[in-house]
mmCIF file of C-alpha atoms (C1' of nucleotides) in Angstrom:
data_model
loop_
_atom_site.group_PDB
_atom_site.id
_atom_site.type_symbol
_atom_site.label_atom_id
_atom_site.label_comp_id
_atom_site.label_asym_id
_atom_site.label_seq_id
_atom_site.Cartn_x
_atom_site.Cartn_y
_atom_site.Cartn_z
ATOM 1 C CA UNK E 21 97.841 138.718 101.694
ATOM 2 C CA UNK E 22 97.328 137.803 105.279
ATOM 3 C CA UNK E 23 99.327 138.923 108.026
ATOM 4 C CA UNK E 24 99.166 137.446 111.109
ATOM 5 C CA UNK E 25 98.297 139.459 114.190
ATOM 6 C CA UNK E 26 99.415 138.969 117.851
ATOM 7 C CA UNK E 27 96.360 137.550 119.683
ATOM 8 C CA UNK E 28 96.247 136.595 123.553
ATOM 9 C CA UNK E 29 93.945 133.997 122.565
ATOM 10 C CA UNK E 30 96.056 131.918 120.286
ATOM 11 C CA UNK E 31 99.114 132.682 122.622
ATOM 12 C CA UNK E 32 97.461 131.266 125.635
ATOM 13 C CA UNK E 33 96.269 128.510 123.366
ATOM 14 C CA UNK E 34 99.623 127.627 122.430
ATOM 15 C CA UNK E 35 101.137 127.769 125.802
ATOM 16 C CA UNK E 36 98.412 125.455 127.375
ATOM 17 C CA UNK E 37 99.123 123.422 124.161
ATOM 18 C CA UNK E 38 102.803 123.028 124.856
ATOM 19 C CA UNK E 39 102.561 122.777 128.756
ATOM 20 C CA UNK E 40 100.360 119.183 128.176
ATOM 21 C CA UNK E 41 101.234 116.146 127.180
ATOM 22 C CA UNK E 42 97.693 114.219 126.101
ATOM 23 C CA UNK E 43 97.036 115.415 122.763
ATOM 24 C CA UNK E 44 93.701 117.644 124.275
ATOM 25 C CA UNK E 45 90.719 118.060 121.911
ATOM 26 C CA UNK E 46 89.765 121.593 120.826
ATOM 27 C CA UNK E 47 86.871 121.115 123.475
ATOM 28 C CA UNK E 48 89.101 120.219 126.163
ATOM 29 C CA UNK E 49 91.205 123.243 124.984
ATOM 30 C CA UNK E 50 88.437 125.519 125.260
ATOM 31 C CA UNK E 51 87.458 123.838 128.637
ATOM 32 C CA UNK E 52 90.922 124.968 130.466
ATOM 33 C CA UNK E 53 91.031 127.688 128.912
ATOM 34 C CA UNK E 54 88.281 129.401 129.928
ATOM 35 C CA UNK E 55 89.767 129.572 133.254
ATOM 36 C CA UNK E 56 91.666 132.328 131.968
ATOM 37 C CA UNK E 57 89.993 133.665 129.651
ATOM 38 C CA UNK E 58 86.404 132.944 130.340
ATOM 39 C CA UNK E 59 84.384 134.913 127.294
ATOM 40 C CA UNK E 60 86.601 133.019 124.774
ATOM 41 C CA UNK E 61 84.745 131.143 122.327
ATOM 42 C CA UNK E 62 84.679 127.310 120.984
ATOM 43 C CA UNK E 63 85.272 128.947 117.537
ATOM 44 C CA UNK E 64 88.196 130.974 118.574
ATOM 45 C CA UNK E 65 90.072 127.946 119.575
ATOM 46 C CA UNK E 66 89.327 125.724 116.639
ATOM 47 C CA UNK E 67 90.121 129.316 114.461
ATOM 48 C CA UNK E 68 93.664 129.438 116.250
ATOM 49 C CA UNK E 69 94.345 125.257 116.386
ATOM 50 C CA UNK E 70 93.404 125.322 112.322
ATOM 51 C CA UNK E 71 95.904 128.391 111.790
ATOM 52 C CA UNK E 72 98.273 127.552 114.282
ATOM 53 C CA UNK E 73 98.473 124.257 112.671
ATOM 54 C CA UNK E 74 98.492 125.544 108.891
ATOM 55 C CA UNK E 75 101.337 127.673 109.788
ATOM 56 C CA UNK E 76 103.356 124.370 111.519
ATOM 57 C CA UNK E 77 103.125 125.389 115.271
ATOM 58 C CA UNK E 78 101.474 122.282 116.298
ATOM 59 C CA UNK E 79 100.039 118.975 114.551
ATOM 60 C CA UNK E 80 96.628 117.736 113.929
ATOM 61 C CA UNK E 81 96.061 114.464 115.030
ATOM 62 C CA UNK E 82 93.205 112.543 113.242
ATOM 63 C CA UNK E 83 92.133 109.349 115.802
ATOM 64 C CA UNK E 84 89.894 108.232 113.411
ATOM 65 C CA UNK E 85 87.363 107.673 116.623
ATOM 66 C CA UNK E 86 85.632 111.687 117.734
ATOM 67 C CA UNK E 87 87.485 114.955 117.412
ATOM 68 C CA UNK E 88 90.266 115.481 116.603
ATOM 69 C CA UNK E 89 93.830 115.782 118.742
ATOM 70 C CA UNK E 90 96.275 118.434 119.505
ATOM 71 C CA UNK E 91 99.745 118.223 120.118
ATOM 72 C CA UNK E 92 102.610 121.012 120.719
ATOM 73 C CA UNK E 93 105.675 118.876 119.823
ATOM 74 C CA UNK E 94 105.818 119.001 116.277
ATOM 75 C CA UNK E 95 109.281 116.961 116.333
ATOM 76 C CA UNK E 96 108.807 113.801 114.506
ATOM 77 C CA UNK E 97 107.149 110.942 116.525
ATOM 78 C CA UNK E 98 104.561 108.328 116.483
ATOM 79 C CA UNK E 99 100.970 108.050 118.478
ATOM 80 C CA UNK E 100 99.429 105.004 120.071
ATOM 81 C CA UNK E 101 95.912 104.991 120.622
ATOM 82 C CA UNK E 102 94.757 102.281 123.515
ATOM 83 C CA UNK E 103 91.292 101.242 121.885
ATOM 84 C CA UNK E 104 89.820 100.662 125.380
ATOM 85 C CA UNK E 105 90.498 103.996 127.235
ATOM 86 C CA UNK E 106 90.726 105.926 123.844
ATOM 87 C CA UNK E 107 93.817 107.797 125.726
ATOM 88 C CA UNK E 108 96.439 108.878 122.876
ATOM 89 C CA UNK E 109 100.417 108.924 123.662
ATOM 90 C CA UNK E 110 103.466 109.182 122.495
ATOM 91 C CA UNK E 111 105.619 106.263 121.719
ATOM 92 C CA UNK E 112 108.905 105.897 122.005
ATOM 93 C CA UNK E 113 110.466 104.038 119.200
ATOM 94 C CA UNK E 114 112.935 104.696 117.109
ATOM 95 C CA UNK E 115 112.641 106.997 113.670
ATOM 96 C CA UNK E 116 110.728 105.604 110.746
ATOM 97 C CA UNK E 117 111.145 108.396 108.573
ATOM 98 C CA UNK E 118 112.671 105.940 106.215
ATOM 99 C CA UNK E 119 109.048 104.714 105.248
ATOM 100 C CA UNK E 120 108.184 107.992 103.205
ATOM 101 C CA UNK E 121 111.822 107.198 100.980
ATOM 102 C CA UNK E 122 110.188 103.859 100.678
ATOM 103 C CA UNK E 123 107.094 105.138 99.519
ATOM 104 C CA UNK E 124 108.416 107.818 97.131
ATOM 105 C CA UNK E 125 110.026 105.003 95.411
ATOM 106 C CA UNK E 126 107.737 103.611 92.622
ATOM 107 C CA UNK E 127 105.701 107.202 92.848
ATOM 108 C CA UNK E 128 105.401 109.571 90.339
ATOM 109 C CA UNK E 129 104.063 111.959 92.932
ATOM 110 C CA UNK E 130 105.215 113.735 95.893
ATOM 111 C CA UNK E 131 105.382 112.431 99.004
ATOM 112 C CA UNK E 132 105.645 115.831 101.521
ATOM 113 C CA UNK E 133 104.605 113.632 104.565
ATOM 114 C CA UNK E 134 102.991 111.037 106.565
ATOM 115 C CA UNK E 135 101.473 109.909 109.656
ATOM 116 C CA UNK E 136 101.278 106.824 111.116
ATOM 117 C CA UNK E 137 99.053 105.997 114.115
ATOM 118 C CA UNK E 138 99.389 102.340 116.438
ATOM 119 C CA UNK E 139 96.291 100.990 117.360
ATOM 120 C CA UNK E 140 96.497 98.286 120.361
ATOM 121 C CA UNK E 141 95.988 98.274 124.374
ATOM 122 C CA UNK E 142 97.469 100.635 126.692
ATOM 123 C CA UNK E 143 99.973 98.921 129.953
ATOM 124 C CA UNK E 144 96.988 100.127 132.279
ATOM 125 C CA UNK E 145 93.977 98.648 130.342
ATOM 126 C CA UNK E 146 96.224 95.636 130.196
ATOM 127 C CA UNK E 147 96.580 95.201 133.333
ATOM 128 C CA UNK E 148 93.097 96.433 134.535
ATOM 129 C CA UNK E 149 90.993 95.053 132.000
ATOM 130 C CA UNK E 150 89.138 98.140 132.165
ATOM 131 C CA UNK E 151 89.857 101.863 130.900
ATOM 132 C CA UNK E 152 91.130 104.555 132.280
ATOM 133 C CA UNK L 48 74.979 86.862 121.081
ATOM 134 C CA UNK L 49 74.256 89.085 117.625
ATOM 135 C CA UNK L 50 73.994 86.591 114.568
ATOM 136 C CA UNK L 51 74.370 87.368 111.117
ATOM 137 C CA UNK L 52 71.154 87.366 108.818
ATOM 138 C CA UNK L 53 72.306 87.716 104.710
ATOM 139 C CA UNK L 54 71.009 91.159 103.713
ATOM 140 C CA UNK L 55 70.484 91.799 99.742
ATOM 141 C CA UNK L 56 71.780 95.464 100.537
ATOM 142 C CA UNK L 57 75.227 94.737 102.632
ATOM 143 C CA UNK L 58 76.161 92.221 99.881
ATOM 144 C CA UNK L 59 75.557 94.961 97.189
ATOM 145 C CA UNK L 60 77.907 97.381 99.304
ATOM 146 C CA UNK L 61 80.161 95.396 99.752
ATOM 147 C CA UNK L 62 80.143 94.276 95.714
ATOM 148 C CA UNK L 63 80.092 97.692 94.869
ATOM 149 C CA UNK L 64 83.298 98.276 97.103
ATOM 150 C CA UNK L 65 84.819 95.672 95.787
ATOM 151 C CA UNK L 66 84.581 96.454 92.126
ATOM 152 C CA UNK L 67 86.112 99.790 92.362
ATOM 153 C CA UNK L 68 89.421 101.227 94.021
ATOM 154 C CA UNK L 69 89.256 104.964 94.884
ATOM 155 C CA UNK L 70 88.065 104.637 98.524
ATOM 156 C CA UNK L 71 84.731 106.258 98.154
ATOM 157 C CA UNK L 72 82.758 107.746 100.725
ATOM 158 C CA UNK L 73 79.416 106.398 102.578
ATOM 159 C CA UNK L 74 78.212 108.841 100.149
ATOM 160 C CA UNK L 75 79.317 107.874 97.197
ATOM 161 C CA UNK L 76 78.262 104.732 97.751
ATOM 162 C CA UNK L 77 75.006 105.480 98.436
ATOM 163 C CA UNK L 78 74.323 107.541 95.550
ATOM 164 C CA UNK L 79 75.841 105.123 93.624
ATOM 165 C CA UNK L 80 73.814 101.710 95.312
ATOM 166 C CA UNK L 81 70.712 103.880 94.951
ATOM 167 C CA UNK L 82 71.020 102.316 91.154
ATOM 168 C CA UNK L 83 70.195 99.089 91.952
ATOM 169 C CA UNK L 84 68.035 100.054 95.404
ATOM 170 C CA UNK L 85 66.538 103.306 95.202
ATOM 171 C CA UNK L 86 65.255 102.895 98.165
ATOM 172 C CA UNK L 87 67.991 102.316 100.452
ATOM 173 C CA UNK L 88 68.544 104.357 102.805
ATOM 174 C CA UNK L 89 72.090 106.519 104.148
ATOM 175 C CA UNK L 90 71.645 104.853 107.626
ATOM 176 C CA UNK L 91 71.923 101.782 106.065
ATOM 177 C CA UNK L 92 74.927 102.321 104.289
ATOM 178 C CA UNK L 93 76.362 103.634 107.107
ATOM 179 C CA UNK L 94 75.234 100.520 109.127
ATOM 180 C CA UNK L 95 76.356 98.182 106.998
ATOM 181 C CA UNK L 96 79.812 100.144 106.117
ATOM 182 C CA UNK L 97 80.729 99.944 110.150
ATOM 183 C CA UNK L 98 79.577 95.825 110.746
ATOM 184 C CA UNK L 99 81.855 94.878 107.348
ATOM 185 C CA UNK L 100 84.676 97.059 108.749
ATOM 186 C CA UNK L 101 83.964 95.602 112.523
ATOM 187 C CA UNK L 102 83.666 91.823 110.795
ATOM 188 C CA UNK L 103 87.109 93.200 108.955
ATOM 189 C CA UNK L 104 85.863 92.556 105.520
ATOM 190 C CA UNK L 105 86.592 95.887 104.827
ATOM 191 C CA UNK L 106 88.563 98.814 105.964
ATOM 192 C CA UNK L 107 87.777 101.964 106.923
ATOM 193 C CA UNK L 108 90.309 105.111 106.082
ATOM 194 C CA UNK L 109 90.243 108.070 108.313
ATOM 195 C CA UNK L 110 91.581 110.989 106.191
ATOM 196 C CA UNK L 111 91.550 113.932 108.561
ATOM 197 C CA UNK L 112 90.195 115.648 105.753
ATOM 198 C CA UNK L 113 86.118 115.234 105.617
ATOM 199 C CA UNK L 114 84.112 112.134 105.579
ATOM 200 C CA UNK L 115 85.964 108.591 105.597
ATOM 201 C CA UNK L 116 86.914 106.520 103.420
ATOM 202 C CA UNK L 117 85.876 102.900 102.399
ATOM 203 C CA UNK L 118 88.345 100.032 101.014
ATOM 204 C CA UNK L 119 87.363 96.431 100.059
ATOM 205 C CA UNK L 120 91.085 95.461 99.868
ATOM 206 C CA UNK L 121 92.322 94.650 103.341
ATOM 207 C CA UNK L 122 95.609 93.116 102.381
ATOM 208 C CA UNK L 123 98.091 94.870 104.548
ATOM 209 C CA UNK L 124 98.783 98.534 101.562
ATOM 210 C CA UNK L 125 99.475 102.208 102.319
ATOM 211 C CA UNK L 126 97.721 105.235 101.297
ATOM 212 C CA UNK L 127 98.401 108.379 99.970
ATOM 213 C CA UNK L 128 96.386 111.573 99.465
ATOM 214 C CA UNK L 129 97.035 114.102 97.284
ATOM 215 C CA UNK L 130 96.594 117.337 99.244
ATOM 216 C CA UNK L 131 95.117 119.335 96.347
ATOM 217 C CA UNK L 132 92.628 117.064 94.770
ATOM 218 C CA UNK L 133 91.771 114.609 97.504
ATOM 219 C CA UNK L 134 91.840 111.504 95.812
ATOM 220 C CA UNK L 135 93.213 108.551 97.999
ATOM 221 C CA UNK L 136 95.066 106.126 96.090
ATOM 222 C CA UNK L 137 96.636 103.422 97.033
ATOM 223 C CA UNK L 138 100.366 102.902 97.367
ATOM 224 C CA UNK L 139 102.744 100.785 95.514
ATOM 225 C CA UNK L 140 105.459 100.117 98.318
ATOM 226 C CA UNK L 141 107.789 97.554 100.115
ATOM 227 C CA UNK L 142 106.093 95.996 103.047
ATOM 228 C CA UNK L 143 106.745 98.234 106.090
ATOM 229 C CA UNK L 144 105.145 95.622 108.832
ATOM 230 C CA UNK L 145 108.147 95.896 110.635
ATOM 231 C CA UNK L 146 107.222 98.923 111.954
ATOM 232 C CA UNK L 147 104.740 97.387 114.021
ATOM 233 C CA UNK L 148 107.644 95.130 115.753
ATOM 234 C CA UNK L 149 109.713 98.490 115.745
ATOM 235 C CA UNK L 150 107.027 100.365 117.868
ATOM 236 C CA UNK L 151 106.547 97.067 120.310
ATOM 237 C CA UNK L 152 109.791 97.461 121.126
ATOM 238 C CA UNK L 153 110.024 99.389 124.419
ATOM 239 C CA UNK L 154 106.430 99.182 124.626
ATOM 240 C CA UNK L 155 104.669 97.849 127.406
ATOM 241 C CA UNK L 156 100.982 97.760 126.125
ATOM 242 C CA UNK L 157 99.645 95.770 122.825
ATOM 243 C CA UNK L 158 100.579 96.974 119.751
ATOM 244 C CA UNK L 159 97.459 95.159 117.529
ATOM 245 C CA UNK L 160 97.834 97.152 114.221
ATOM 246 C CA UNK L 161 98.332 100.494 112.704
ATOM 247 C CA UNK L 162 97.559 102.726 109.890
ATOM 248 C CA UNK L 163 99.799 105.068 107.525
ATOM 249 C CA UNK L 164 98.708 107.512 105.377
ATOM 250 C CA UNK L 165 101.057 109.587 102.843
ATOM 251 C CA UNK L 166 100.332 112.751 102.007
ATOM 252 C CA UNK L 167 101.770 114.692 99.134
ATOM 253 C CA UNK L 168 100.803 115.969 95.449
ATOM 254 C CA UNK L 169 99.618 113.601 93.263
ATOM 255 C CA UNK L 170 101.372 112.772 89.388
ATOM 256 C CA UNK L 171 98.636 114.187 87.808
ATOM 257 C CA UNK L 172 98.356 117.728 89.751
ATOM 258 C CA UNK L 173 101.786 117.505 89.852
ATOM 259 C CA UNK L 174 101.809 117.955 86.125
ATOM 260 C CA UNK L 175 98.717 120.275 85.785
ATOM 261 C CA UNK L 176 99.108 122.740 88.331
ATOM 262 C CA UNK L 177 95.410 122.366 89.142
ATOM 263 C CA UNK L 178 93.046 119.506 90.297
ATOM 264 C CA UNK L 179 91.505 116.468 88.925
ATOM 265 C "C1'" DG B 30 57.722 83.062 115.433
ATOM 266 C "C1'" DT B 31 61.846 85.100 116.674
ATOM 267 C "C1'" DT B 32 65.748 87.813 115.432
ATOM 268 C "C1'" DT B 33 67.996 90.843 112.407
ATOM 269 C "C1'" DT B 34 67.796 94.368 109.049
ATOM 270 C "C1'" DT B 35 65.662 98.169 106.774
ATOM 271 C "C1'" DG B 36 63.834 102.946 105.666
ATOM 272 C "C1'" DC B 37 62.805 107.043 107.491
ATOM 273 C "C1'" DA B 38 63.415 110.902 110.181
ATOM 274 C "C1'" DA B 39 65.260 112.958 113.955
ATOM 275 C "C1'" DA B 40 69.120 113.540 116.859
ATOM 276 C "C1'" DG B 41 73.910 113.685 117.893
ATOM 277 C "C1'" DT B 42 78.957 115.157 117.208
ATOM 278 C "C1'" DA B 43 82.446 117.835 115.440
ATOM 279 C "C1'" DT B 44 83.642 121.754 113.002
ATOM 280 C "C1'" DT B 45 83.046 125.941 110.217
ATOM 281 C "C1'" DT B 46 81.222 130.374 109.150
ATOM 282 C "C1'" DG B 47 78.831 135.220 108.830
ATOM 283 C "C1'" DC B 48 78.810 139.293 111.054
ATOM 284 C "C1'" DA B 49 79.271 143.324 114.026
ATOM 285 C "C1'" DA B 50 82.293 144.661 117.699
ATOM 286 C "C1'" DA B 51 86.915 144.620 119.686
ATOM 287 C "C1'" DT B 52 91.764 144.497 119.241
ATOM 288 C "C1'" DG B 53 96.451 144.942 117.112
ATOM 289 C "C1'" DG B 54 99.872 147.317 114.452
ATOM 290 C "C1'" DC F 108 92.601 154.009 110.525
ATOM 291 C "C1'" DC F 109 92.852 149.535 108.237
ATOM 292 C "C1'" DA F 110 93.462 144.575 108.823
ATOM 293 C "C1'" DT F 111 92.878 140.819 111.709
ATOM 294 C "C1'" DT F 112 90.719 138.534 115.433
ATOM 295 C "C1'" DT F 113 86.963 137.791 118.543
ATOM 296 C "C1'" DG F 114 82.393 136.203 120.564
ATOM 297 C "C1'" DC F 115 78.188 134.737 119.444
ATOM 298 C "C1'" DA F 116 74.942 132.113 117.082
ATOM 299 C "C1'" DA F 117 73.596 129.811 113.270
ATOM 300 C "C1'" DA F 118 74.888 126.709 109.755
ATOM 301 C "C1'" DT F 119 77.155 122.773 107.934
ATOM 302 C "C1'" DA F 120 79.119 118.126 107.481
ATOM 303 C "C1'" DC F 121 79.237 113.617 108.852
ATOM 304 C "C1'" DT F 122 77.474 109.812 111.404
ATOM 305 C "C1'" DT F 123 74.453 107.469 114.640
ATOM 306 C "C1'" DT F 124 70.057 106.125 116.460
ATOM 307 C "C1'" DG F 125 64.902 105.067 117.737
ATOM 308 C "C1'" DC F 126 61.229 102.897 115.921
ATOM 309 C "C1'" DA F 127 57.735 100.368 113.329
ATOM 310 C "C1'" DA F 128 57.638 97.545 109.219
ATOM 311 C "C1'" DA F 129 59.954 94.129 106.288
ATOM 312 C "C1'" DA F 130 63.021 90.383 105.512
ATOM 313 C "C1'" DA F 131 65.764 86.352 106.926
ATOM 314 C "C1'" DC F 132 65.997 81.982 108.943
#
DNA sequence: GTTTTTGCAAAGTATTTGCAAATGG
DNA sequence: CCATTTGCAAATACTTTGCAAAAAC
């Protein structure tokens, strides 16, 4: 039986998790956060982003294109990935949580939960024809 | 400009793909191609996996959970993975397209196309307690 | 004959893990 | 003190790549 201890890794991983908005990979994590606390190691942060994830903190996202995402806003919401500047955001749209109903449907399973990722061109790119 | 010579080894992938339906890996297939071409190599598979999927004659599945996933049915379907054995199955469900035109909406970029995955418990651990 | 594809091996990413030392409760 | 977490380094898992030879056209 685990019990979780305080750690001012995984705090300040959390907090630097929650005060961004661009879904960081665990490098860029580690990056920043060795401003602070410059002995920490790549392992501690994916170690804290698995558990802090496992225990519902914050939510892995999977691109599907290099490492994986982070994101501190574990209310429901959608990601759009521009396929030219790779750049991940939120979109604003309204709630599709109807979809996992649909799909429990004709299921003899359970359906706990889903994710759903957009694929398309960012407003910049589209503008620029180039990334950013 | 890149054109496209036959290869005896792509259309044997993509045969092989097509004549099952649990989403192997580039693994799988390669252990399983290395029937009829024992000499083929991983790279290869790999190769050939990512120029189908760029051509769009076949998808590839991201899973978030270890090495993705190939399917030779790219009519638009959902998937779901069962979170304690790992198969990826596909999904018996209403058409939800309309998301796409839902996430457009107050969108200023391109929305090209998206992907959903389900995750849940399957029927069959569902039953059994254990995995299959 | 020129271009594309292959097999092989090596390299490249992303992530996990073993272990002794440090920290938390 | 005992359990958990850390830093470090090594290991692992998955995928891509360089190159000379083979195959396609």
């Amino acid at each position: 039986m685990q019990a979780l201890k305080y750690s001012r890794q995984r705090e300040s991983i959390k907090e630097l998790l929650m005060a961004r908005h661009d879904h960081p990979t665990a490098d860029m994590i580690y990056t920043d956060i060795r401003e602070i606390y410059p002995n920490i190691s790549l392992g501690t942060v994916y170690r804290n982003l698995s558990l802090l994830s496992d225990i519902g903190e914050i939510k892995k996202i999977t691109t599907g294109d290099g490492a994986d995402r982070y994101d501190a806003d574990t209310h429901p919401h959608n990601h759009f990935i521009c396929r030219l500047c790779k750049n991940v955001m939120d979109l604003k749209m309204e709630d599709i949580g109807y979809i996992k109903k649909s799909a429990s449907k004709d299921f003899d399973g359970i359906i706990e939960d889903y994710s759903v990722i957009f694929y398309g061109i960012c407003a910049l790119c589209k503008d620029c024809h180039k990334e950013h």
